[in-house]
Short mmCIF file of C-alpha atoms in Angstrom, two decimals:
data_model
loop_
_atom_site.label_atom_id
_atom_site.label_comp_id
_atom_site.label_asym_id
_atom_site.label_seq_id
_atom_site.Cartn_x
_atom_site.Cartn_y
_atom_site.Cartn_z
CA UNK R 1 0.00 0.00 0.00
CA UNK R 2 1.10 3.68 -1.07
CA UNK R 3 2.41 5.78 1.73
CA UNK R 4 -0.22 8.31 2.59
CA UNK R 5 0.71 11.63 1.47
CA UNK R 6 1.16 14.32 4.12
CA UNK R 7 -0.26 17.79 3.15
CA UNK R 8 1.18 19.39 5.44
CA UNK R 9 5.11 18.33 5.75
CA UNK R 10 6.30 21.87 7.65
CA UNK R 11 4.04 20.69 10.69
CA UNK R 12 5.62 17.55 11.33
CA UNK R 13 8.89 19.06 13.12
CA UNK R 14 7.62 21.59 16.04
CA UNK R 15 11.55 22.40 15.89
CA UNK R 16 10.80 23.85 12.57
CA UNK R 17 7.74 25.79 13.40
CA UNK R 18 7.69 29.35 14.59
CA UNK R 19 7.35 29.97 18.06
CA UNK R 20 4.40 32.84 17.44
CA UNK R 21 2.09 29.52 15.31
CA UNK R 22 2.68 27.51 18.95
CA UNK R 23 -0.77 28.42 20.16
CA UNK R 24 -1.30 26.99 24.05
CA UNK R 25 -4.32 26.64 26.34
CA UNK R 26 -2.43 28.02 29.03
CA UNK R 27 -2.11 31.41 30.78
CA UNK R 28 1.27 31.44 32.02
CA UNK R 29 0.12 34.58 34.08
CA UNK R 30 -2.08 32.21 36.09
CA UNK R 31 0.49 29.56 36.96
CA UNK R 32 3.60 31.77 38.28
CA UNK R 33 4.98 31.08 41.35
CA UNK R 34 4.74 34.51 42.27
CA UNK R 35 1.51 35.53 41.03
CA UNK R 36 -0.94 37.59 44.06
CA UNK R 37 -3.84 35.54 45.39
CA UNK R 38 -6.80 37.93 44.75
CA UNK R 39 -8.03 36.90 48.13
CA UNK R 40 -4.99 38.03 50.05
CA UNK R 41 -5.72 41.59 48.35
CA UNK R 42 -8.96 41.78 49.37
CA UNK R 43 -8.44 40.97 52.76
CA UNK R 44 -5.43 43.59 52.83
CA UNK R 45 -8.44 45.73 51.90
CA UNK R 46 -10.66 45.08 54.94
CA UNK R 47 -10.63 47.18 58.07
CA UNK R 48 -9.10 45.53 61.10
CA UNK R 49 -12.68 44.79 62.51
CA UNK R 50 -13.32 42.73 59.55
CA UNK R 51 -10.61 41.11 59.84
CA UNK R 52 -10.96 40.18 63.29
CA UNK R 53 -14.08 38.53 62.22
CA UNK R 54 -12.70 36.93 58.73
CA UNK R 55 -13.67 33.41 57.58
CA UNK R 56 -10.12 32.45 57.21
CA UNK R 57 -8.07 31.49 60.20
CA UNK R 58 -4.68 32.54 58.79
CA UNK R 59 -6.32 36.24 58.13
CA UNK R 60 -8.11 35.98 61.59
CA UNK R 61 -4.42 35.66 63.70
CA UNK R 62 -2.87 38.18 61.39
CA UNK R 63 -5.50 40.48 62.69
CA UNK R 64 -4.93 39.21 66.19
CA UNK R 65 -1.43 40.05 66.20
CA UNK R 66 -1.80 43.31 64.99
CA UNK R 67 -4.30 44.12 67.56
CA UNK R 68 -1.81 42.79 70.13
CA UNK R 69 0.86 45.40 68.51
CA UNK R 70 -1.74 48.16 68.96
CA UNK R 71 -2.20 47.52 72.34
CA UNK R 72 1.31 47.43 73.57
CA UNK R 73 2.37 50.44 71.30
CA UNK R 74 1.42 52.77 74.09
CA UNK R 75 0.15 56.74 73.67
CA UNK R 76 -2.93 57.73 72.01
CA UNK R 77 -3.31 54.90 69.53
CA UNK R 78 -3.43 52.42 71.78
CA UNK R 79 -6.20 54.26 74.09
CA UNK R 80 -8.32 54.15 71.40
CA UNK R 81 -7.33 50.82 70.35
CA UNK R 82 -8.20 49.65 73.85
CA UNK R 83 -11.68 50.82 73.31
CA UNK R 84 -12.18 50.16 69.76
CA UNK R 85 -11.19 46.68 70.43
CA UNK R 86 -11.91 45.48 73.94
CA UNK R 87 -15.70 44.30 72.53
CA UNK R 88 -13.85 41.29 70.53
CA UNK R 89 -11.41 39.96 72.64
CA UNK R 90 -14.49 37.46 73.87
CA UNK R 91 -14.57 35.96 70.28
CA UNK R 92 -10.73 35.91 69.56
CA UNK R 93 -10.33 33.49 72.28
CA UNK R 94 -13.49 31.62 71.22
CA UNK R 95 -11.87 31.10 68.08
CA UNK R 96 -12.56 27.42 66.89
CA UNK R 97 -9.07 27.61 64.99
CA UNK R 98 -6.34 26.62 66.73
CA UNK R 99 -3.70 28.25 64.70
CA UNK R 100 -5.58 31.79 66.42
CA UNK R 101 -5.08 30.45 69.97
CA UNK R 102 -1.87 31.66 71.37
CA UNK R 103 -2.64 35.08 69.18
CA UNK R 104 -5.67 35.35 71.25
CA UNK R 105 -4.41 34.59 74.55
CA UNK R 106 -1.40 37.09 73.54
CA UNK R 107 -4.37 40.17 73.16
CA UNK R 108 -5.86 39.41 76.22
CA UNK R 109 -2.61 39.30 77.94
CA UNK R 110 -1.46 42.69 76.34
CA UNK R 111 -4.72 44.29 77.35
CA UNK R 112 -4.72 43.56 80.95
CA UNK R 113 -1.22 44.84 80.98
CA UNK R 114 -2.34 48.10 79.02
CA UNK R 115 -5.59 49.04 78.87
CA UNK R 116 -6.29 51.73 81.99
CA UNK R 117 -7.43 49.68 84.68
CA UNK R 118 -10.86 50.84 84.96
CA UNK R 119 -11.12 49.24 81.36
CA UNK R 120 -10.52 46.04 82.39
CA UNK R 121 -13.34 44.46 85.16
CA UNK R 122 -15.55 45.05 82.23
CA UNK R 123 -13.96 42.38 79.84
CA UNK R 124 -12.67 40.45 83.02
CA UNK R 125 -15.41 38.01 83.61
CA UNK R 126 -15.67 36.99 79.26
CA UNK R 127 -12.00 36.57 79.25
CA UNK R 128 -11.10 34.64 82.45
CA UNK R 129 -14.33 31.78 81.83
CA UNK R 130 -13.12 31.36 77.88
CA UNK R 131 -9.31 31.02 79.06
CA UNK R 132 -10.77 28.96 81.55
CA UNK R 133 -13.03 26.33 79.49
CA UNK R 134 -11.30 26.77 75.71
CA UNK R 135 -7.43 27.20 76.73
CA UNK R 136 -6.18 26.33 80.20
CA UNK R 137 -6.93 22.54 79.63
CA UNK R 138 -4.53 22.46 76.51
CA UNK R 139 -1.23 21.52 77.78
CA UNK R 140 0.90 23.70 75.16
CA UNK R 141 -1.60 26.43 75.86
CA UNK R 142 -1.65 26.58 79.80
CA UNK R 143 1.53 28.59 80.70
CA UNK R 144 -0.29 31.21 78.37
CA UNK R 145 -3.33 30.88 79.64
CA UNK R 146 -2.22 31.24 83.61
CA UNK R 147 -0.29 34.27 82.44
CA UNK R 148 -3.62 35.49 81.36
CA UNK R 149 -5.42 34.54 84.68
CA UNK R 150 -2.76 36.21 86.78
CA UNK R 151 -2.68 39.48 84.52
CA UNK R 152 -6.22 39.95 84.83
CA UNK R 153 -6.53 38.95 88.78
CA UNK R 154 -3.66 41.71 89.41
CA UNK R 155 -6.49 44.32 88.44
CA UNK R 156 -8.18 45.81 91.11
CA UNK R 157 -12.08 45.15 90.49
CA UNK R 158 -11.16 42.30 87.88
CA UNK R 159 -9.85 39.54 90.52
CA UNK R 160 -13.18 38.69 91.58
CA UNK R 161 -14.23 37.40 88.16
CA UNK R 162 -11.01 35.62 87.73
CA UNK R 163 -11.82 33.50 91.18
CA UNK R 164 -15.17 33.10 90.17
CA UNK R 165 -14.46 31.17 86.70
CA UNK R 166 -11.54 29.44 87.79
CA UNK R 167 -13.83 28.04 90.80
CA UNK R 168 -16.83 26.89 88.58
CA UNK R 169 -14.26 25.07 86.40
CA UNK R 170 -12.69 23.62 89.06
CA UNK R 171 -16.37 22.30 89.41
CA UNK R 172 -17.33 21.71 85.75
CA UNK R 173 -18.11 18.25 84.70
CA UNK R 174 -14.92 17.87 82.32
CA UNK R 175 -11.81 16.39 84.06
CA UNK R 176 -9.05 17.99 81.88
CA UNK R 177 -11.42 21.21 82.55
CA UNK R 178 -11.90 20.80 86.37
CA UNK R 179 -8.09 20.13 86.60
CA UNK R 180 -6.67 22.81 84.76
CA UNK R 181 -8.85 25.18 86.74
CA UNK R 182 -8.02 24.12 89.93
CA UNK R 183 -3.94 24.26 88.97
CA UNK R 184 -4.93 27.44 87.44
CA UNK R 185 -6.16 28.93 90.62
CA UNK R 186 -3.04 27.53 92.63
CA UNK R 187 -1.03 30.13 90.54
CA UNK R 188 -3.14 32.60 90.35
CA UNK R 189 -3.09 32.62 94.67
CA UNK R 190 0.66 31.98 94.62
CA UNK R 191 1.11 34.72 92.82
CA UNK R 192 -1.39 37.36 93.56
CA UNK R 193 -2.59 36.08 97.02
CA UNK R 194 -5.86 35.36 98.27
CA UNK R 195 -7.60 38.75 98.61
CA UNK R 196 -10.91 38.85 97.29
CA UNK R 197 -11.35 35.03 97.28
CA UNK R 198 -14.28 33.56 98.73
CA UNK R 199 -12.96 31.35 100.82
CA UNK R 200 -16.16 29.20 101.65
CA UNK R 201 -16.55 28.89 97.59
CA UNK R 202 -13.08 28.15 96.97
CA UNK R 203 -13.15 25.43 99.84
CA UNK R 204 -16.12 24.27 98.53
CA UNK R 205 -14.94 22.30 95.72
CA UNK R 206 -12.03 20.88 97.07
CA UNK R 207 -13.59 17.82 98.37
CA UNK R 208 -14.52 17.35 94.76
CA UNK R 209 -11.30 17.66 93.21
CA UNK R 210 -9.62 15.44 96.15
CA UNK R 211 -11.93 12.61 95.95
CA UNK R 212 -12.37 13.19 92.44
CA UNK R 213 -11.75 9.43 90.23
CA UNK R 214 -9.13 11.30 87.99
CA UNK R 215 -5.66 10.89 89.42
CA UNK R 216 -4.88 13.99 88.03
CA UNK R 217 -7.55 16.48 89.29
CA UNK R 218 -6.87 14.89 92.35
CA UNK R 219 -3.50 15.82 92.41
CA UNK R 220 -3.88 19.40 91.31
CA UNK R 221 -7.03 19.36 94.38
CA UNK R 222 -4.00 18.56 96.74
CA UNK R 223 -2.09 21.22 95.48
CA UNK R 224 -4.42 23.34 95.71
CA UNK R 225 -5.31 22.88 99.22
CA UNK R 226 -1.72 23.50 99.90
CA UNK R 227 -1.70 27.07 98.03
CA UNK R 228 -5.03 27.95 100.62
CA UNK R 229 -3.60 27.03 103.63
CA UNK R 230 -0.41 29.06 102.59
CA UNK R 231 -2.96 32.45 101.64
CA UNK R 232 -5.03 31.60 103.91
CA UNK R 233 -3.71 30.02 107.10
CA UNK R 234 -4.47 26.74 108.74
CA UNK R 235 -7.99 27.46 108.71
CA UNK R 236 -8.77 26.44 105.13
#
């Protein structure tokens, strides 16, 4: 059989063709390793409220830290960051993202050290019971978290909440919870003494903790009874 005859013999070598007849379905443009994500513009774009509050965890502790900046910059921008942004420290440490955590925590810490202190029994109560329930039972979290406790208990008019949430999680039903709470409160009295405890509340879940099934709340109930008769004398 007769070879079939090619009509076209120049398109047979793609050496030989000219680069402009090459025609691709690809936009090189689109594929670049260092082409902008759209996305990452738009967020740039957004206020730092709405960025607080985006839907995308890595934008979310971007925002964080930058609030965290604000607040330790000092002088007028951080007064009226304090106000501005006191309202959403409850949801940053809500967060359901991990990767925000330790951003969060690092906010609340900042603003107990900052904000004027008459700023902070209002946020007190939010912050210490979501530290309390959402980071203090997370071992790489709890140094953080404590840090927290003890910044906020140092504030006259703010200690009060701090006792009450670390006392009803020393209660709560969760072990890692009721655990974390109690060793939270240990440091928080070693370190900022027992003034403005109730006593008869604190005492009150002890037995709990002590007799408690967990080896480990019932250690941290131990220590805590130490830390009370130390602030408190013999009588606790």
């Amino acid at each position: 059989m007769a070879d079939i005859e090619n009509t076209n013999p120049g398109m047979n070598n793609l050496e030989d063709a000219p680069l402009a007849s090459l025609k691709s379905t690809f936009n090189v443009s689109e594929f670049a390793d260092d082409a902008a994500d759209p996305s990452d513009a738009a967020a740039g774009a957004k206020s730092l409220a709405d960025r607080l509050t985006d839907s995308k965890p890595v934008a979310r502790k971007a925002a964080y830290a930058e609030v965290v900046a604000l607040f330790a910059q000092g002088g007028a921008d951080a007064a009226a960051a304090f106000e501005q942004y006191a309202s959403f420290l409850k949801k940053m440490l809500l967060d359901n993202a991990s990767l925000c955590h330790e951003a969060a925590l690092d906010a609340a810490v900042a603003f107990a050290k900052g904000a004027p202190s008459e700023a902070v029994p209002a946020v007190a109560s939010a912050v210490a019971n979501a530290v309390v329930e959402k980071h203090a039972p997370t071992p790489k979290l709890q140094t953080k978290a404590v840090e927290a406790l003890v910044a906020y208990a140092q504030i006259s008019g703010a200690a009060s909440a701090v006792h009450g949430a670390l006392v009803s999680g020393a209660a709560h039903k969760v072990p890692k919870v009721r655990g974390a709470a109690a060793k939270a409160l240990a440091a928080v009295l070693r370190e900022c003494g027992a003034e403005g405890l109730e006593l008869k509340a604190a005492c009150g879940v002890l037995l709990g903790l002590i007799e408690h099934r967990d080896k480990a709340v019932r250690d941290e109930g131990l220590a805590l009874l130490g830390e009370l008769r130390v602030a408190k004398g013999d009588d606790a």
